Coordinates of C-alpha atoms in Angstrom, one line a residue:
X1 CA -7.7 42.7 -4.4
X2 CA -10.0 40.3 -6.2
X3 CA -7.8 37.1 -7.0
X4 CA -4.8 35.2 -5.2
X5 CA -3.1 35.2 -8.8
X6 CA -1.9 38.6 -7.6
X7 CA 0.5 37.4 -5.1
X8 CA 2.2 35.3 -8.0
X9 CA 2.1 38.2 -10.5
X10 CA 3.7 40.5 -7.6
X11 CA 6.2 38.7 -6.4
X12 CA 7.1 37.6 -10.5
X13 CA 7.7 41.6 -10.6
X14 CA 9.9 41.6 -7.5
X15 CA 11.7 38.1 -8.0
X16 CA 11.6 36.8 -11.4
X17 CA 14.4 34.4 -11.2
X18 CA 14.4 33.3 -7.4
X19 CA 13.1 29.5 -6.9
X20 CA 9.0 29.8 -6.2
X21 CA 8.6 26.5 -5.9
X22 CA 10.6 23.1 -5.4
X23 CA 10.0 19.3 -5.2
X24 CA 12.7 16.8 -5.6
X25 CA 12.0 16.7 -9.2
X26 CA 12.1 20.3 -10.5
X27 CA 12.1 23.6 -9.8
X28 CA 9.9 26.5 -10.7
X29 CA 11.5 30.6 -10.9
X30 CA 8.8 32.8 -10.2
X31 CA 8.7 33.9 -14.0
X32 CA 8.5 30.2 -15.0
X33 CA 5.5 29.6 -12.5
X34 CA 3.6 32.9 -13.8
X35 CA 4.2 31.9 -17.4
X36 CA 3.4 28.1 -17.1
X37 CA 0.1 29.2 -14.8
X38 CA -0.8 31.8 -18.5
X39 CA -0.1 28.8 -20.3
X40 CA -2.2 26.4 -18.6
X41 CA -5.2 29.1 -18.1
X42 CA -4.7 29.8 -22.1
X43 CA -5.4 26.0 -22.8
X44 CA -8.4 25.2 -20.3
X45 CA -10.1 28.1 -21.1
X46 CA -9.6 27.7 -24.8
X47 CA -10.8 23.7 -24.0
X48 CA -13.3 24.7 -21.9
X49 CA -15.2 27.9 -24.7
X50 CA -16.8 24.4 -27.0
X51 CA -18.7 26.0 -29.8
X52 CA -18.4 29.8 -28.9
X53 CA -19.5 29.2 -25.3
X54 CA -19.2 32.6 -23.9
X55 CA -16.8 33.1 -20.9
X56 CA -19.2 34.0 -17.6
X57 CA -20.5 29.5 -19.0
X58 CA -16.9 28.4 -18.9
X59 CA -15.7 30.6 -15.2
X60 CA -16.4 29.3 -11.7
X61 CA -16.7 25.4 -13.0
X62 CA -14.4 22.8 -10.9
X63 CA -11.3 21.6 -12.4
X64 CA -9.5 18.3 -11.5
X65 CA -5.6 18.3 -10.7
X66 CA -5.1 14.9 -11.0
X67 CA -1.8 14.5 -9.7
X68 CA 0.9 13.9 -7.1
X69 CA 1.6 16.6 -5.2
X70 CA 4.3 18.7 -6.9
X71 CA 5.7 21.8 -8.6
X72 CA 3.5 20.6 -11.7
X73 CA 0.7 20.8 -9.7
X74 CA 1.2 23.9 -8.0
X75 CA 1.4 25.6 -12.0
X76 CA -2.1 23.7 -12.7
X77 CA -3.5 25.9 -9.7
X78 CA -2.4 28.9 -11.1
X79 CA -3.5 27.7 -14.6
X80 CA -7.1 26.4 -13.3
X81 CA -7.2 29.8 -11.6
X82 CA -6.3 31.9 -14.6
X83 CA -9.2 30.3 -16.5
X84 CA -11.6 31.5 -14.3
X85 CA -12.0 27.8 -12.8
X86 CA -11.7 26.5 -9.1
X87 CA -9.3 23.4 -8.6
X88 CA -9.7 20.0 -6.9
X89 CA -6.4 18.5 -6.4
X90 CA -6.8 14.1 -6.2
X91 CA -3.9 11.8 -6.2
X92 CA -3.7 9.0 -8.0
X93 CA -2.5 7.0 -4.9
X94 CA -5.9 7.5 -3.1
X95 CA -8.3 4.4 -3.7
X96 CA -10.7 4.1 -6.8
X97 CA -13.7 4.1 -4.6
X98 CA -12.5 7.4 -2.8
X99 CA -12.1 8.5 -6.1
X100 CA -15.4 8.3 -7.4
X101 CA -17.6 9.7 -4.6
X102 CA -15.3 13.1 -4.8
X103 CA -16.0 12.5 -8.9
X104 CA -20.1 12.2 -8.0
X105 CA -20.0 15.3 -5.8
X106 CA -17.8 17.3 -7.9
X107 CA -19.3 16.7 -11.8
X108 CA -16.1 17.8 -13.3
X109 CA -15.7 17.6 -16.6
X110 CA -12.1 18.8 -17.3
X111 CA -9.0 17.2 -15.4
X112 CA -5.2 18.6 -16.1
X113 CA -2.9 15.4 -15.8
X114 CA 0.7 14.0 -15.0
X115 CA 1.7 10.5 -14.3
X116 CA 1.4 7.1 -15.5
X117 CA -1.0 5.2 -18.1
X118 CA -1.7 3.2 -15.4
X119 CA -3.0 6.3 -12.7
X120 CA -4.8 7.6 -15.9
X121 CA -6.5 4.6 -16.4
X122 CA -7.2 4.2 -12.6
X123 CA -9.4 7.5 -13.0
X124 CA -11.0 6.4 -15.8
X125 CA -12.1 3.5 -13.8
X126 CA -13.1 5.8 -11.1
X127 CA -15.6 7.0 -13.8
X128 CA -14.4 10.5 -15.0
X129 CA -15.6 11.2 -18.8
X130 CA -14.5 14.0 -19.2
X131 CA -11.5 16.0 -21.0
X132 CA -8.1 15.3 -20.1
X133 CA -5.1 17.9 -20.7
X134 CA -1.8 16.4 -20.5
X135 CA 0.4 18.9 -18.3
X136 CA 3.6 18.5 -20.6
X137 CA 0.7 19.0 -23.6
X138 CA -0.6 22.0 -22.5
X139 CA 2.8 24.0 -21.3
X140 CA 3.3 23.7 -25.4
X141 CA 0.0 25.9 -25.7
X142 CA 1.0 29.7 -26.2
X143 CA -0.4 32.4 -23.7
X144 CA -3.9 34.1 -25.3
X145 CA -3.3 37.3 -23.6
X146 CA -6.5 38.8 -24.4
X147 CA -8.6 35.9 -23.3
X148 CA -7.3 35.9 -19.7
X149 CA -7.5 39.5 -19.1
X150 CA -11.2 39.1 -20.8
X151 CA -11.9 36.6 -17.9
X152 CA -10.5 38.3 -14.9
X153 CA -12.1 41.5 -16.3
X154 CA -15.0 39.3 -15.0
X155 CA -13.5 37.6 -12.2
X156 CA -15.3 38.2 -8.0
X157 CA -13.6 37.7 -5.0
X158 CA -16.4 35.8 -3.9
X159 CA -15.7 33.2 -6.8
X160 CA -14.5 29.7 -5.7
X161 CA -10.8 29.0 -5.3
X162 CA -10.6 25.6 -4.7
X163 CA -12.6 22.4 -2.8
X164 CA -10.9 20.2 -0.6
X165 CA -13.0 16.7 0.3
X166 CA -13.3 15.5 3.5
X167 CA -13.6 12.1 4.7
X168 CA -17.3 12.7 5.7
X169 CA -18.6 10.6 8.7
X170 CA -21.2 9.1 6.4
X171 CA -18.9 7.8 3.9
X172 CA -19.7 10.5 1.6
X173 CA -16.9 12.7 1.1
X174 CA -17.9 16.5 1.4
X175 CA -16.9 18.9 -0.5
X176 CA -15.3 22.3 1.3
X177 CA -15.7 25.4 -0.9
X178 CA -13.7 28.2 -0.3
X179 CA -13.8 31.8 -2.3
X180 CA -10.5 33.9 -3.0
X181 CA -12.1 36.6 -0.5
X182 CA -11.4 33.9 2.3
X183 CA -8.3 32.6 1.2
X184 CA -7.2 36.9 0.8
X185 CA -8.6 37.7 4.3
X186 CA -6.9 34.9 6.0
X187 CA -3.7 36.3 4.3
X188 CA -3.8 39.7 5.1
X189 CA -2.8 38.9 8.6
X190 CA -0.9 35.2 8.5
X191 CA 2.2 35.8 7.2
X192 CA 2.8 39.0 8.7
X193 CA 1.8 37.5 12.2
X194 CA 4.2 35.2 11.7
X195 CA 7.6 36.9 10.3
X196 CA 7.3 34.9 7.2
X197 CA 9.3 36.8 4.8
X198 CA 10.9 36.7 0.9
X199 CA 13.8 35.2 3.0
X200 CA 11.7 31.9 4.0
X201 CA 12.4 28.9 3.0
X202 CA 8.6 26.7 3.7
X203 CA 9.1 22.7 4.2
X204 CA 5.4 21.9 3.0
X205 CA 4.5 18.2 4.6
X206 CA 0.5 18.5 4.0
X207 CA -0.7 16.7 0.9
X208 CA -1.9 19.1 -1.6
X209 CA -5.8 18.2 -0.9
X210 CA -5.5 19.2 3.0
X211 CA -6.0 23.2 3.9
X212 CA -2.7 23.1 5.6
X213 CA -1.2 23.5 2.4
X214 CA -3.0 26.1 1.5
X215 CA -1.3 28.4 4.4
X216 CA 1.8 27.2 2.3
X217 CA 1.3 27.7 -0.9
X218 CA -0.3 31.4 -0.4
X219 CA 2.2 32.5 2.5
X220 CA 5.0 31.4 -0.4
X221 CA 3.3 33.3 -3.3
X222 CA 2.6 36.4 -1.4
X223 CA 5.8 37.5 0.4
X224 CA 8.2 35.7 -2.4
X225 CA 9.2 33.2 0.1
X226 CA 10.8 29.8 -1.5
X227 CA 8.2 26.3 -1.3
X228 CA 10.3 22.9 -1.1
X229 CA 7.6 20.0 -1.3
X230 CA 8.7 16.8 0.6
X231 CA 7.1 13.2 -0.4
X232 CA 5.2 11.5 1.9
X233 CA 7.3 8.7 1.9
X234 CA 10.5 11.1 3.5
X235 CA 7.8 10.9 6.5
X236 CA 8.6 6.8 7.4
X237 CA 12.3 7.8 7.1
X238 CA 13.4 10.6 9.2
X239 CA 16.9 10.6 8.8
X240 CA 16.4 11.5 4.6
X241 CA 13.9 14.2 5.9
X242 CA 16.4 15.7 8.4
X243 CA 18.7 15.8 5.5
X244 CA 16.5 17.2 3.3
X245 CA 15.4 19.8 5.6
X246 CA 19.2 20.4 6.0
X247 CA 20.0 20.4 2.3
X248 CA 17.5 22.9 1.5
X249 CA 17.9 25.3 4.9
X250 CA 13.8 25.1 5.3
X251 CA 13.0 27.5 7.8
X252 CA 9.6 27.3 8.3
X253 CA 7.2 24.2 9.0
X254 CA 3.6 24.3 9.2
X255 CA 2.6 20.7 9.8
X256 CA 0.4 18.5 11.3
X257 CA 1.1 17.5 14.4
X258 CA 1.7 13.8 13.6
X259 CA 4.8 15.0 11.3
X260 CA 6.3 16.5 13.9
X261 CA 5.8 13.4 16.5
X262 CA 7.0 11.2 14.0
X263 CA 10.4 12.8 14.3
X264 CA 10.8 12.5 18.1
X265 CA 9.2 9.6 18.4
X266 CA 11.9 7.9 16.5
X267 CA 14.5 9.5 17.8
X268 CA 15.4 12.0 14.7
X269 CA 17.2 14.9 16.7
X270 CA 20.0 12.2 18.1
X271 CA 20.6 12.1 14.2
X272 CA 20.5 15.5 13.2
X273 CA 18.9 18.9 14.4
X274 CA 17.8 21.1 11.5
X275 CA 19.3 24.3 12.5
X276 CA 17.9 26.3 10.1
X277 CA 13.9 25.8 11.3
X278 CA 13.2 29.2 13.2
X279 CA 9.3 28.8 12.9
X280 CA 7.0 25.8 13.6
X281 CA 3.4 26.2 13.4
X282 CA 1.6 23.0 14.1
X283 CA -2.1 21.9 13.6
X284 CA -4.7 19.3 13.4
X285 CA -4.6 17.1 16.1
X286 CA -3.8 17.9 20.1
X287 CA 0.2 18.9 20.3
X288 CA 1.4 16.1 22.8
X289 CA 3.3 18.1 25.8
X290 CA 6.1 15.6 25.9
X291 CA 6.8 15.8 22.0
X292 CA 6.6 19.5 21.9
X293 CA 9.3 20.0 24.9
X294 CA 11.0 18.2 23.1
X295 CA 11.2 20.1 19.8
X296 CA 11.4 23.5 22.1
X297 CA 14.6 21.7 23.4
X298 CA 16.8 20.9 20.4
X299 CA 15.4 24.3 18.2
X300 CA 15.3 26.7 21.7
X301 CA 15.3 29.9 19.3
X302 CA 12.5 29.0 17.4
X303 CA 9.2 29.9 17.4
X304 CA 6.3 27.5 18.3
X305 CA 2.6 28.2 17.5
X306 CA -0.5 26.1 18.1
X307 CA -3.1 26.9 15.2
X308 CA -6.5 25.7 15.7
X309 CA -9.6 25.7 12.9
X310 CA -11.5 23.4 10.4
X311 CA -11.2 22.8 6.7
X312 CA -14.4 25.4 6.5
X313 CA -13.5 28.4 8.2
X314 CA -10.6 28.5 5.2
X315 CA -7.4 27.3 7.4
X316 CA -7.2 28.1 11.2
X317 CA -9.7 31.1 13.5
X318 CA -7.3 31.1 16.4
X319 CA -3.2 30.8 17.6
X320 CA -1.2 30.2 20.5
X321 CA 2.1 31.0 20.8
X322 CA 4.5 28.8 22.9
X323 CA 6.4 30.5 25.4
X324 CA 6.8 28.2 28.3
X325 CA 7.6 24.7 28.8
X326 CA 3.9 22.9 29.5
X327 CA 3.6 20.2 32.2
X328 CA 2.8 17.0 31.5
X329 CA -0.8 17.5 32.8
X330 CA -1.4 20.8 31.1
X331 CA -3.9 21.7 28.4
X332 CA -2.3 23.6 25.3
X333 CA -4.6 26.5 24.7
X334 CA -6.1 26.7 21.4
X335 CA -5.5 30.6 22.1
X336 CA -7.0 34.0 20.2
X337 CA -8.4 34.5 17.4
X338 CA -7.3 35.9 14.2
X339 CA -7.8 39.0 13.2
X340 CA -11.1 39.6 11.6
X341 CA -12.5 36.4 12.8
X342 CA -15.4 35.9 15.8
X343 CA -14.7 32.7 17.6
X344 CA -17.2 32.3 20.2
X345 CA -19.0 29.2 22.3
X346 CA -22.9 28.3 22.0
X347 CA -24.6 27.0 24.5
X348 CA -27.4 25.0 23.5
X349 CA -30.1 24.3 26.3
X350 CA -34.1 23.4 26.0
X351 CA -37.1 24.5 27.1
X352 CA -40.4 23.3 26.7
X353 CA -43.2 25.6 25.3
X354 CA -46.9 24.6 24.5
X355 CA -47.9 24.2 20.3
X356 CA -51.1 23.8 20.9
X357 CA -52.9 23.8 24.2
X358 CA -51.8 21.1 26.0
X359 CA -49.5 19.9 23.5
X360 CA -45.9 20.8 25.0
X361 CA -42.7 20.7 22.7
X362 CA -39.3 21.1 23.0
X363 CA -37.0 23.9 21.7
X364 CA -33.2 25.0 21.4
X365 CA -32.2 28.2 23.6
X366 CA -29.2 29.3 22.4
X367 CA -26.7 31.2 24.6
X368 CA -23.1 32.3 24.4
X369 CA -20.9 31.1 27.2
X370 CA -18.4 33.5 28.3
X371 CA -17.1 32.3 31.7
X372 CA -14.1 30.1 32.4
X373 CA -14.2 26.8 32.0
X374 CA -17.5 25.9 30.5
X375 CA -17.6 23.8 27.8
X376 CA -19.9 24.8 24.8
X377 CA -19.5 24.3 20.5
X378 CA -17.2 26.2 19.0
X379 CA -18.4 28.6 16.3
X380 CA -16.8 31.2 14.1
X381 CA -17.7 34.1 12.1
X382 CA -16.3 36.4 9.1
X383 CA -14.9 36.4 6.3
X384 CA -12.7 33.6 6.0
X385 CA -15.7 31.4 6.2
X386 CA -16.3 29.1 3.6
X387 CA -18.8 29.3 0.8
X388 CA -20.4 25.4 1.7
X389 CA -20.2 22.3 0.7
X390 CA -20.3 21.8 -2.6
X391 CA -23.9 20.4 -4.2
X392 CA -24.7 19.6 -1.0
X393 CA -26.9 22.2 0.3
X394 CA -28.6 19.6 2.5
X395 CA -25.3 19.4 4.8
X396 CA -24.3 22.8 4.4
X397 CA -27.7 24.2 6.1
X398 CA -27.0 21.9 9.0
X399 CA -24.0 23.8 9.7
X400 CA -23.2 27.1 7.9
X401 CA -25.9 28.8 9.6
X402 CA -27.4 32.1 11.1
X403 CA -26.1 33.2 14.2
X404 CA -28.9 32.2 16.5
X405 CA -27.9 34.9 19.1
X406 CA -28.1 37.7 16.2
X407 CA -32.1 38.3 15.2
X408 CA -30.8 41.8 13.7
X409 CA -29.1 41.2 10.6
X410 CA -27.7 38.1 8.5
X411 CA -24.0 37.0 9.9
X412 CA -23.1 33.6 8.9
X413 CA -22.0 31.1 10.7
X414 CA -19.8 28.1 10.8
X415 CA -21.0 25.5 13.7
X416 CA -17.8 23.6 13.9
X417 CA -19.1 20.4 16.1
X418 CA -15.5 20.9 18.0
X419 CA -16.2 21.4 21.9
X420 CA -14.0 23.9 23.9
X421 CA -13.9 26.3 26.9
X422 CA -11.8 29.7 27.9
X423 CA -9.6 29.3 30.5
X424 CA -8.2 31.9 33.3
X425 CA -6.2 34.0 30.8
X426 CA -8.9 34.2 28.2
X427 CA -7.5 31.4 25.6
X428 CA -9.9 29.1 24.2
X429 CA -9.2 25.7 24.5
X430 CA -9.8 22.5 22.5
X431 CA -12.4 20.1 24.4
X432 CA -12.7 17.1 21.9
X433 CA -15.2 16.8 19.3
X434 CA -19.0 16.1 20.2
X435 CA -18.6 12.8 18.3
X436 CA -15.8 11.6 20.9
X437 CA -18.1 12.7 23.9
X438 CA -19.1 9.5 25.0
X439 CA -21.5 8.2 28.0
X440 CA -19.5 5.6 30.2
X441 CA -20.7 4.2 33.3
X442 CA -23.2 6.8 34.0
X443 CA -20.8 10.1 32.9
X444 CA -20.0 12.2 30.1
X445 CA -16.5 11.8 29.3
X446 CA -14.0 13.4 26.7
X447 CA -11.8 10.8 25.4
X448 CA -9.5 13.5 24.5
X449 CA -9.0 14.0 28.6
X450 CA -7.8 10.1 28.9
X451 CA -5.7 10.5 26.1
X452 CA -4.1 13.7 27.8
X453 CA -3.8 11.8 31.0
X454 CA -2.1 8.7 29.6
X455 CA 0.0 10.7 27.2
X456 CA 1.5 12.4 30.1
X457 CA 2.9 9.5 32.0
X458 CA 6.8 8.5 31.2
X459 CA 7.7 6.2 28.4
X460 CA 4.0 7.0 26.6
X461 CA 5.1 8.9 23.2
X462 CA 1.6 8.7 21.4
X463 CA -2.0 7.8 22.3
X464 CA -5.6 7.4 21.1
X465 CA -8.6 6.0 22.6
X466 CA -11.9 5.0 21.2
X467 CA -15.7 3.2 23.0
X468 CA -17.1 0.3 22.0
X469 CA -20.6 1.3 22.8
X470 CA -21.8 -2.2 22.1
X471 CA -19.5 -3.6 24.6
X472 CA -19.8 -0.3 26.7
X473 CA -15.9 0.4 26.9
X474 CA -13.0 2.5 26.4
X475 CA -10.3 1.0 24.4
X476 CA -6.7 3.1 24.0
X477 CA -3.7 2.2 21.9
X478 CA -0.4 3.5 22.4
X479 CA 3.0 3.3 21.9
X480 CA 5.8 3.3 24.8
X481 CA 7.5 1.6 26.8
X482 CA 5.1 0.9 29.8
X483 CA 3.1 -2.8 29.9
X484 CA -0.7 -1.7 29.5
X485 CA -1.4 -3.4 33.1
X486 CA 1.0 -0.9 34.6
X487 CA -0.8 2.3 32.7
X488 CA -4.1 0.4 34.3
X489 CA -2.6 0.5 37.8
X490 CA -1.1 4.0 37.5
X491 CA -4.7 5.5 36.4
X492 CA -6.4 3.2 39.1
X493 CA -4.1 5.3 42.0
X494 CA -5.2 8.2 40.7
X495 CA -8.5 8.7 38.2
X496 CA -12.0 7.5 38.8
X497 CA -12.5 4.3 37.6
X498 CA -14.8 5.8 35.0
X499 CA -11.9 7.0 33.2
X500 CA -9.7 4.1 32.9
X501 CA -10.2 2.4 30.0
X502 CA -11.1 -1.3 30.1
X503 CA -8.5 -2.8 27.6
X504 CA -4.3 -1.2 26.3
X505 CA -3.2 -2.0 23.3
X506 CA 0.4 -1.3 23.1
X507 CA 1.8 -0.9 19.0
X508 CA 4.6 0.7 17.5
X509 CA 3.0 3.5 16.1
X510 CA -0.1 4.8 15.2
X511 CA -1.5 4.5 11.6
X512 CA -2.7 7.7 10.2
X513 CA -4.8 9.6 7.7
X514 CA -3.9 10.9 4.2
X515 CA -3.6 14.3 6.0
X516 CA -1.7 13.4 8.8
X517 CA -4.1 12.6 11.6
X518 CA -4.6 9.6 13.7
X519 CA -6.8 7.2 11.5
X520 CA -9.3 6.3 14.3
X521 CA -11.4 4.9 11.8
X522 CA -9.0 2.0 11.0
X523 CA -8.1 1.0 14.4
X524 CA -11.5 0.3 15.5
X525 CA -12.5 -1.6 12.2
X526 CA -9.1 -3.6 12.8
X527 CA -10.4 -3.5 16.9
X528 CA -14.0 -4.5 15.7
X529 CA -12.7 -7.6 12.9
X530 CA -10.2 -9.5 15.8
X531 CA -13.5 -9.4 18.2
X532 CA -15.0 -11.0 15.5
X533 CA -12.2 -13.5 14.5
X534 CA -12.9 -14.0 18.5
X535 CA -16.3 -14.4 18.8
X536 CA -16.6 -16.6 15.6

């Protein structure tokens, strides 16, 4: 199998009429989605050949989905992918400047479009110069039959299938790159591991440009399964998204965790329970104990899976299923990896050794750590590893590397600058990120552990916590019911006072990323402008 198009072309064969794919708009049979993906491939390729340009000049270039997410946009993905292209899906509603830098990385110069003069304007003003294809244009443009088979005659499974931007901790977004091969391998194993069937009915929550749509979109495609796309904005009202889940007997959700904790935080199930959910796979963030006891509670048949892995190593490397109630002071277990995946920890230590006599220098000693509860990067191997970053080889060599504890053969790596440990059982656990490994009062502290310790107390329903290094201390926000003096007096009975953070916010919730994460990045710049407004 060379191309993901074959899991829409299968299940086209088995299930022509049955609803592919959904959003509150329209609705796409399997036949429609094939034939409007033809369509669209037909049209960018024939856009794309200029004056006779042979095929292998037009294949493997990145093509912009400028869109909200929606059925539309799932047909440009197959179209984009039938022209021998890789897709980049933007929404309009993300800022101009965000807009750019993905536009300066990526160098597209075809876009597929549907929405508004105004959000076609607003990429304009972004800076794209390039071709635009209207999407109700091109699904007028009839299927060239022999042109599309004449590109995936040529087609690789190594080719690109799409890149998803991150936010980049430098401001500059990077580009993730990852080949059909990846997306394939990851799928050979996913659905299956997770009884997701042709019966499935898949709530997709992620926006379009996140990889959790990805497991989505291809778990749909390949077992004939049903995709209902909810809007963001269902996500600030949980009583229309019960209902929708309801209305459309969804039975599976894979979501960030911060979906899920919107729901119990604001008391969803005393509204409604969605009977029909019998799967929840959750990802992204740290599952908070309290929040997932109490989704085991009001769905007790279901099944509930932790899924841990970065944007590069195409989706997640390892699972955990839930089959206990966890204690407040319990660590959720990242847990195995996936089949055909090597998810390992490197130990990185120094030594000093001479360069020239006299002249001593220091060097990495890599080892692997094996034994319980010792904390080391996490790294991963195989196939589902992405390609890179896209033109940016700089930032890729920093971190797709050679396994330093293989001198034998090439075997790629993926250094994911996430920290973990195994514990008793063998399950790999998530230890924070290096970045939120700060130095406080003379230790080394994971601001993940305060946040686990805070979150488990009663009446605390979400937490983060970030250092001021200027200032030297540890700041948390949270929402609950507790004053912040009494979560300072609790931690002072128990934890060493290196742990307790010096100042509680308490707020009603916690704002968050595009893609469903806390945005940590906003609350200190709103943290960092009132200590100005103070000090001024």
């Amino acid at each position: 199998m060379k191309s993901v198009l074959e899991y829409l072309e299968n299940s086209a064969k088995r299930y022509p009429e049955k609803t592919a794919v959904r959003d509150l708009q329209e609705a796409y049979s399997y036949r429609q989605l094939e034939e409007y993906g033809r369509r669209i491939g037909s049209a960018l390729a024939a856009d794309l050949s200029g004056s006779g340009c042979p095929d292998r000049q037009r294949m493997r270039r990145p093509v912009i989905v400028y869109m909200e997410k929606s059925a539309r946009a799932l047909a440009s993905f197959m179209g984009t992918v039938y022209a021998g292209c890789f897709y980049t899906f933007i929404s309009p509603s993300q800022p101009v400047s965000r807009i750019r830098r993905i536009l300066d990385v990526l160098r597209a110069d075809r876009a597929i479009f549907s929405g508004s003069p105004q959000d076609l304007e607003k990429l304009r003003e972004a800076g794209f110069r390039g071709s635009v294809l209207e999407f109700e244009e091109v699904l007028k443009c009839r299927e060239d039959a022999e042109l599309l088979e004449r590109i995936r005659g040529q087609a690789q499974d190594i080719d690109p299938l799409y890149c998803n931007f991150t936010s980049g901790s430098t401001g500059i977004p990077k580009g993730v790159l990852i080949a059909h091969r990846s997306v394939i391998d990851f799928m050979n194993y996913f659905p299956d591991m997770f009884h997701i069937t042709e019966e499935d009915v898949i709530g997709n929550q992620a926006p379009f440009d996140f990889d959790v749509s990805v497991k989505d979109i291809y778990s749909t495609l390949k077992t004939g399964a049903s995709l209902v796309i909810l809007p963001k904005r269902l996500f600030s009202v949980p009583k229309e998204l019960l209902d929708c889940l309801c209305e459309y007997k969804v039975t599976t959700l894979i979501w960030a965790v911060s979906a899920l904790c919107i729901i119990t935080q604001l008391r969803g199930f005393s509204y409604r329970v969605p009977e029909s959910v019998n799967k929840v796979l959750f990802s992204g963030e740290v599952m908070p104990v309290s929040h997932l006891n109490q989704w085991r509670t009001y769905l007790p048949d279901a099944e509930f899976v932790n899924l841990y892995g970065p944007t590069e190593i195409t989706c997640n490397c390892t699972y955990y299923r839930v089959e206990r109630e966890f204690g407040a002071d319990e660590k959720l277990p990242a847990g195995k990896p996936f089949p055909n995946e090597k998810v390992f920890l490197l130990d990185i230590g120094m030594y000093t050794s001479e360069k020239e006599p006299g002249e001593a220098v220091q060097k990495p000693e890599y080892r692997e750590i094996t034994q319980p509860g010792r904390i080391g990067e996490i790294c991963v191997s195989g196939t589902a590893v992405g390609l890179g970053y896209y033109n940016d080889p700089v930032r890729t060599a920093e971190v797709f590397v050679q396994n330093p504890l293989n001198s034998s053969y090439e075997e790629r790596i993926y250094r994911t600058g996430d920290l973990g440990f195994f514990n008793e059982d063998g399950d790999l656990c998530f230890a924070g990120r290096k970045d939120f490994q700060i130095k406080h009062m003379g230790h080394r502290i994971e601001l993940e552990e305060i946040e686990r310790i805070i979150g488990g107390y009663d009446g605390v329903d979400r937490v983060c916590c970030l250092f001021d290094e200027e200032k030297d201390r540890i700041i948390a926000w949270y929402v609950g019911t507790p004053a912040g003096r009494d979560l300072k007096k609790k931690m002072r009975g128990t934890e060493s006072v290196y742990l307790i953070p010096q100042m509680f916010f308490q707020i009603d919730s916690l704002p968050v990323t595009e893609n469903g994460k806390i945005d940590r990045k906003k609350l200190m710049a709103e943290y960092k402008e009132s200590r100005g407004r103070k000090n001024g």
